[in-house]
Coordinates of C-alpha atoms and ligand atoms in Angstrom, one line a residue:
M125 CA 93.6 91.8 107.7
E126 CA 89.9 91.2 108.7
T127 CA 89.6 87.8 107.3
M128 CA 92.1 85.2 108.4
R129 CA 92.7 81.7 107.0
K130 CA 93.3 79.1 109.7
F131 CA 95.0 75.7 109.3
K132 CA 95.9 72.8 111.4
P133 CA 99.4 71.8 110.1
E134 CA 98.3 68.1 109.8
D135 CA 95.4 69.0 107.4
L136 CA 97.8 70.5 104.9
T137 CA 99.8 68.5 102.3
P138 CA 103.5 68.4 103.0
R139 CA 104.0 70.7 99.9
Q140 CA 101.5 73.2 101.2
R141 CA 102.9 73.1 104.7
H142 CA 106.4 73.7 103.4
H143 CA 105.3 76.5 101.1
Y144 CA 103.1 78.3 103.7
I145 CA 105.8 78.2 106.3
L146 CA 108.7 79.2 104.1
G147 CA 106.5 81.8 102.3
T148 CA 105.6 83.5 105.6
V149 CA 108.5 83.0 108.1
N150 CA 111.0 85.1 106.2
P151 CA 113.3 86.7 105.2
R152 CA 115.6 84.0 106.6
P153 CA 119.4 84.4 106.6
I154 CA 121.3 81.7 104.7
C155 CA 123.8 79.4 106.3
F156 CA 126.3 78.3 103.6
A157 CA 127.6 75.1 105.3
S158 CA 131.0 73.8 104.4
T159 CA 131.9 70.3 105.7
L160 CA 134.2 67.5 104.9
D161 CA 133.2 63.8 104.5
Q162 CA 135.2 61.1 106.3
Q163 CA 137.5 60.8 103.2
G164 CA 138.2 64.5 103.4
R165 CA 136.2 65.5 100.4
P166 CA 134.7 69.1 100.6
N167 CA 130.9 69.7 100.5
L168 CA 129.1 73.0 100.4
A169 CA 125.4 73.6 100.6
P170 CA 122.9 76.4 101.6
Y171 CA 120.4 76.1 104.4
S172 CA 117.9 78.8 105.2
F173 CA 116.3 77.2 108.2
F174 CA 119.0 79.1 110.1
N175 CA 119.6 81.7 112.7
V176 CA 121.8 82.6 115.7
F177 CA 120.4 81.8 119.1
S178 CA 123.1 83.0 121.5
S179 CA 126.0 85.3 121.3
T180 CA 127.6 84.1 124.6
P181 CA 128.6 81.5 123.6
P182 CA 127.9 82.1 119.9
I183 CA 125.4 79.4 118.9
L184 CA 124.2 79.0 115.4
I185 CA 121.5 76.5 114.5
F186 CA 120.5 75.3 111.1
S187 CA 118.2 72.5 110.0
V188 CA 118.8 69.8 107.4
N189 CA 115.8 67.9 106.2
T190 CA 116.2 64.3 105.2
R191 CA 115.7 63.7 101.5
R192 CA 112.4 62.6 100.1
D193 CA 113.7 59.0 100.0
G194 CA 114.6 59.3 103.7
S195 CA 118.3 59.4 103.2
N196 CA 120.5 62.0 104.8
K197 CA 121.8 65.0 103.0
D198 CA 125.6 65.2 102.8
T199 CA 125.9 68.1 105.2
L200 CA 124.1 66.2 107.9
S201 CA 126.1 63.0 107.3
N202 CA 129.4 65.0 107.4
A203 CA 128.5 67.2 110.4
A204 CA 127.5 64.0 112.3
A205 CA 130.7 62.1 111.3
T206 CA 133.3 64.9 111.8
G207 CA 131.6 67.2 114.4
E208 CA 132.8 70.2 112.4
V209 CA 131.2 72.8 110.0
V210 CA 132.1 76.2 108.7
I211 CA 129.1 78.5 108.5
N212 CA 129.6 81.1 105.8
L213 CA 127.1 83.9 105.4
V214 CA 125.7 84.8 102.0
N215 CA 125.6 88.4 100.6
Y216 CA 124.1 89.7 97.4
P217 CA 127.2 89.3 95.2
M218 CA 127.4 85.6 96.1
A219 CA 123.7 84.8 95.8
R220 CA 123.5 83.3 92.3
Q221 CA 126.6 81.2 92.8
M222 CA 125.2 80.0 96.1
A223 CA 122.0 78.8 94.5
I224 CA 124.0 76.4 92.2
C225 CA 125.3 74.8 95.4
G226 CA 121.7 74.1 96.5
V227 CA 121.4 71.6 93.6
E228 CA 121.3 68.0 94.8
Y229 CA 124.7 66.9 93.4
D230 CA 125.8 63.3 94.2
T231 CA 127.8 62.6 97.4
G232 CA 131.4 63.4 96.8
I233 CA 130.8 66.2 94.3
N234 CA 132.7 69.3 95.3
E235 CA 130.1 72.2 95.3
F236 CA 133.0 74.8 95.7
K237 CA 133.8 73.8 92.1
K238 CA 130.2 73.7 90.9
G239 CA 129.4 77.2 92.3
G240 CA 132.8 78.7 91.4
F241 CA 133.7 79.5 95.0
T242 CA 137.3 79.6 96.4
P243 CA 138.0 77.3 99.3
I244 CA 140.5 78.7 101.9
P245 CA 141.9 76.9 104.9
S246 CA 140.3 77.3 108.3
E247 CA 142.4 77.7 111.4
V248 CA 140.7 75.6 114.2
V249 CA 138.5 73.1 112.1
K250 CA 139.2 71.2 109.0
P251 CA 136.4 72.2 106.6
F252 CA 137.3 75.0 104.2
R253 CA 136.0 78.6 104.4
V254 CA 134.4 80.3 101.4
K255 CA 136.7 83.1 100.5
E256 CA 133.9 85.2 98.8
S257 CA 131.8 85.2 102.0
P258 CA 131.9 88.3 104.1
V259 CA 131.6 86.4 107.4
Q260 CA 132.8 82.8 108.2
F261 CA 132.2 81.0 111.5
E262 CA 134.5 78.0 112.2
C263 CA 132.3 75.8 114.3
K264 CA 132.2 72.6 116.3
V265 CA 128.9 70.7 116.3
R266 CA 127.5 70.6 119.8
E267 CA 124.5 68.5 119.2
I268 CA 122.3 67.1 116.4
K269 CA 118.6 66.9 117.2
S270 CA 116.3 65.0 115.0
L271 CA 112.7 66.3 115.2
S272 CA 110.9 63.4 113.6
D273 CA 111.6 60.0 111.9
K274 CA 109.3 60.7 108.9
P275 CA 110.8 61.3 105.4
G276 CA 111.6 65.0 105.1
A277 CA 112.1 65.3 108.8
A278 CA 114.2 68.1 110.1
N279 CA 117.5 67.6 112.0
L280 CA 118.8 70.6 114.0
I281 CA 122.5 71.1 113.8
I282 CA 123.5 73.1 116.9
A283 CA 126.9 74.6 116.2
E284 CA 129.2 76.7 118.4
A285 CA 131.5 79.2 116.7
L286 CA 135.1 78.8 117.8
L287 CA 136.6 81.4 115.5
V288 CA 134.9 84.1 113.5
H289 CA 136.3 85.8 110.4
M290 CA 134.8 89.1 109.1
H291 CA 135.8 91.0 106.0
E292 CA 137.3 94.4 106.6
D293 CA 135.0 95.9 104.0
I294 CA 131.8 95.4 106.1
F295 CA 132.8 97.7 108.9
S296 CA 131.8 101.3 109.2
P297 CA 134.3 104.0 110.2
E298 CA 132.8 103.7 113.8
D299 CA 133.7 100.0 113.8
T300 CA 130.1 98.8 113.7
I301 CA 128.8 96.4 110.9
D302 CA 127.3 98.5 108.1
P303 CA 124.2 96.8 106.8
L304 CA 124.6 98.3 103.4
K305 CA 128.2 97.2 103.1
I306 CA 127.5 93.7 104.2
D307 CA 124.5 93.5 101.9
M308 CA 123.0 90.3 103.4
V309 CA 120.6 88.1 101.4
G310 CA 117.4 86.8 102.9
R311 CA 115.4 83.8 101.6
L312 CA 111.7 84.4 101.0
G313 CA 109.1 81.9 99.7
N314 CA 109.4 80.0 96.4
F315 CA 112.5 81.1 94.6
N316 CA 112.5 84.6 96.0
Y317 CA 115.2 86.4 97.8
C318 CA 115.7 89.9 99.2
H319 CA 118.8 91.9 100.2
A320 CA 119.7 94.9 102.3
N321 CA 119.9 97.9 100.0
A322 CA 119.4 101.6 100.7
N323 CA 115.6 101.3 100.0
S324 CA 115.1 98.3 102.2
V325 CA 117.1 99.2 105.3
F326 CA 115.5 101.3 108.0
A327 CA 116.4 102.1 111.6
I328 CA 114.1 102.1 114.6
K329 CA 115.9 103.6 117.6
Q330 CA 114.1 102.1 120.5
P331 CA 116.8 101.0 123.0
P332 CA 115.4 98.3 125.4
A333 CA 116.8 100.1 128.4
D334 CA 114.9 103.3 127.7
I335 CA 111.5 102.7 129.1
A336 CA 108.9 103.9 126.6
I337 CA 105.6 105.3 127.8
G338 CA 103.7 102.8 125.6
F339 CA 100.3 102.9 123.7
D340 CA 98.4 102.6 127.0
N341 CA 99.5 106.2 127.8
L342 CA 98.3 107.7 124.6
P343 CA 95.1 109.8 124.7
E344 CA 92.0 107.9 123.5
H345 CA 91.4 110.2 120.5
L346 CA 94.7 109.1 119.1
L347 CA 94.0 105.4 119.5
T348 CA 90.8 105.7 117.5
S349 CA 92.3 108.0 114.9
S350 CA 91.7 107.0 111.2
I351 CA 94.6 109.3 110.2
L352 CA 97.4 108.0 112.5
T353 CA 98.2 104.4 111.9
G354 CA 100.1 102.1 114.4
H355 CA 103.4 103.1 112.8
Y356 CA 103.0 106.8 113.7
L357 CA 101.3 106.1 117.0
A358 CA 104.4 104.0 117.9
M359 CA 106.5 107.1 117.4
L360 CA 104.5 108.9 120.0
A361 CA 104.3 105.8 122.3
G362 CA 108.1 105.2 121.9
V363 CA 109.2 108.3 123.9
T364 CA 110.4 108.0 127.5
Q365 CA 108.9 111.3 128.6
L366 CA 106.5 114.0 127.4
P367 CA 107.8 117.4 126.5
S368 CA 108.3 119.7 129.5
E369 CA 106.0 122.7 130.2
S370 CA 108.7 125.0 129.0
E371 CA 109.1 123.1 125.7
I372 CA 105.3 123.4 125.2
D373 CA 105.4 127.1 126.1
Q374 CA 108.2 127.6 123.6
L375 CA 106.1 126.0 120.8
S376 CA 103.0 128.1 121.8
K377 CA 105.0 131.3 121.1
N378 CA 105.4 130.3 117.4
D379 CA 103.1 132.4 115.2
K380 CA 102.2 129.5 112.9
V381 CA 101.3 127.4 115.9
G382 CA 99.1 130.2 117.2
E383 CA 97.4 130.4 113.8
F384 CA 96.9 126.7 113.7
L385 CA 95.3 126.6 117.1
H386 CA 93.0 129.4 116.1
K387 CA 91.9 127.6 113.0
M388 CA 91.3 124.5 115.2
Q389 CA 88.9 126.6 117.4
E390 CA 86.8 127.4 114.3
E391 CA 86.4 123.7 113.3
R392 CA 83.3 121.9 114.4
D393 CA 85.4 118.7 114.7
P394 CA 89.0 119.8 115.2
L395 CA 90.5 116.3 115.7
P396 CA 91.1 115.4 112.0
M397 CA 93.0 118.7 111.6
L398 CA 95.1 118.0 114.7
H399 CA 95.8 114.5 113.7
K400 CA 96.9 115.6 110.2
E401 CA 99.3 118.1 111.7
V402 CA 100.7 115.5 114.0
L403 CA 101.1 113.1 111.1
Y404 CA 102.9 115.8 109.1
L405 CA 105.3 116.4 112.1
L406 CA 105.9 112.7 112.6
K407 CA 106.6 112.2 108.9
N408 CA 109.3 114.8 109.3
K409 CA 110.6 113.0 112.5
K410 CA 109.6 115.9 114.8
V411 CA 108.3 113.8 117.6
T412 CA 108.7 116.4 120.4
D413 CA 106.9 119.0 118.3
A414 CA 104.1 116.5 117.6
W415 CA 103.7 115.8 121.3
S416 CA 103.9 119.5 122.1
I417 CA 101.1 120.4 119.7
L418 CA 99.0 117.6 121.1
L419 CA 99.5 118.8 124.7
L420 CA 99.0 122.4 123.7
A421 CA 95.7 121.5 122.1
E422 CA 94.8 119.7 125.3
R423 CA 95.8 122.6 127.5
E424 CA 93.7 125.0 125.3
K425 CA 90.8 122.5 125.8
L426 CA 90.5 122.0 122.0
V427 CA 90.3 118.2 122.3
Ligands
FMN163 C1 118.7 79.3 99.6 C2 118.5 77.8 99.9 C3 118.1 77.4 101.1 C4 117.9 76.1 101.5 N1 117.6 75.8 102.7 C5 117.4 74.5 103.1 C6 117.1 74.1 104.4 O1 116.9 75.0 105.3 N2 117.0 72.8 104.7 C7 117.2 71.9 103.8 O2 117.1 70.7 104.1 N3 117.5 72.1 102.5 C8 117.6 73.4 102.2 N4 118.0 73.7 100.9 C9 118.3 72.7 99.9 C10 119.7 72.1 100.1 O3 120.6 73.1 99.9 C11 119.9 71.0 99.0 O4 119.1 69.9 99.3 C12 121.3 70.6 98.9 O5 121.4 69.8 97.7 C13 121.8 69.8 100.0 O6 123.2 69.5 99.8 P1 124.0 68.5 100.6 O7 123.4 67.1 100.4 O8 125.4 68.6 100.0 O9 124.0 68.8 102.0 C14 118.1 75.1 100.5 C15 118.5 75.5 99.2 C16 118.7 76.8 98.9 C17 119.1 77.2 97.5

């Protein structure tokens, strides 16, 4: 990414600004907001300017733009009038039906019916929950914050979850939430979405309390390597301690390692060979071995 484009938000057209921001700040989870109007009529609409901002207490925030003509969307009017919303999360099996509920139906039209969803009663607030949704938050509206008075302006709806419902099917045998079972949908730019399937989900085990050594403790020859990218260097920088002398000794007794070091000695520039070996080990998730071979090469004064 050598060449960067640079914009001042005010120099873009509203359409460009909207597209550039939505096309880049993603994937965004989808808040499927269920509200009631003052006459008790149900309303259901998706909002992807959405996230959770606290777990204690559980605070979920989503943002409702005013319509192009400056009028309020139904969700905003209802949340302001009743102080209640049920935030349903959207998974892959629901996605197509959810998109129908994003159509700008007239006030009073019941999007549960338009999208083919099943309304079920909530326990501590009046709006319905969406039965098909894997997670439903019954919320009270804490605050609504308007960010501007121009048409299209965003209004943050700050909601606190009072009661949470989670479908039994999304839990792993260890009682954690299984990302593949919940299969959440994310909103990308334009009409694009993604979801959490076996090809897209990956784990990075880097617990915040385990103090990693960091890039600043990597040898210089690694930082300037054209073979090891940031992704692989992060595997080396993410450890809390280097292998012990006895772990290095153990590896040095391996015949193949001895042969490898011998070949390194014969190279005019042994670094690419070492970096390729480290890359191979890291690709196979052998981080301790990768560090050991690096330290062994250093000990043998090969680098
Ligand atoms: C996936 C998805 C995400 C959306 N996110 C937003 C959003 O964050 N803010 C917004 O104002 N409109 C958003 N919309 C559009 C609203 O859902 C749409 O204007 C809807 O008609 C509003 O319904 P309501 O008037 O019943 O609240 C989104 C639509 C879809 C399909």
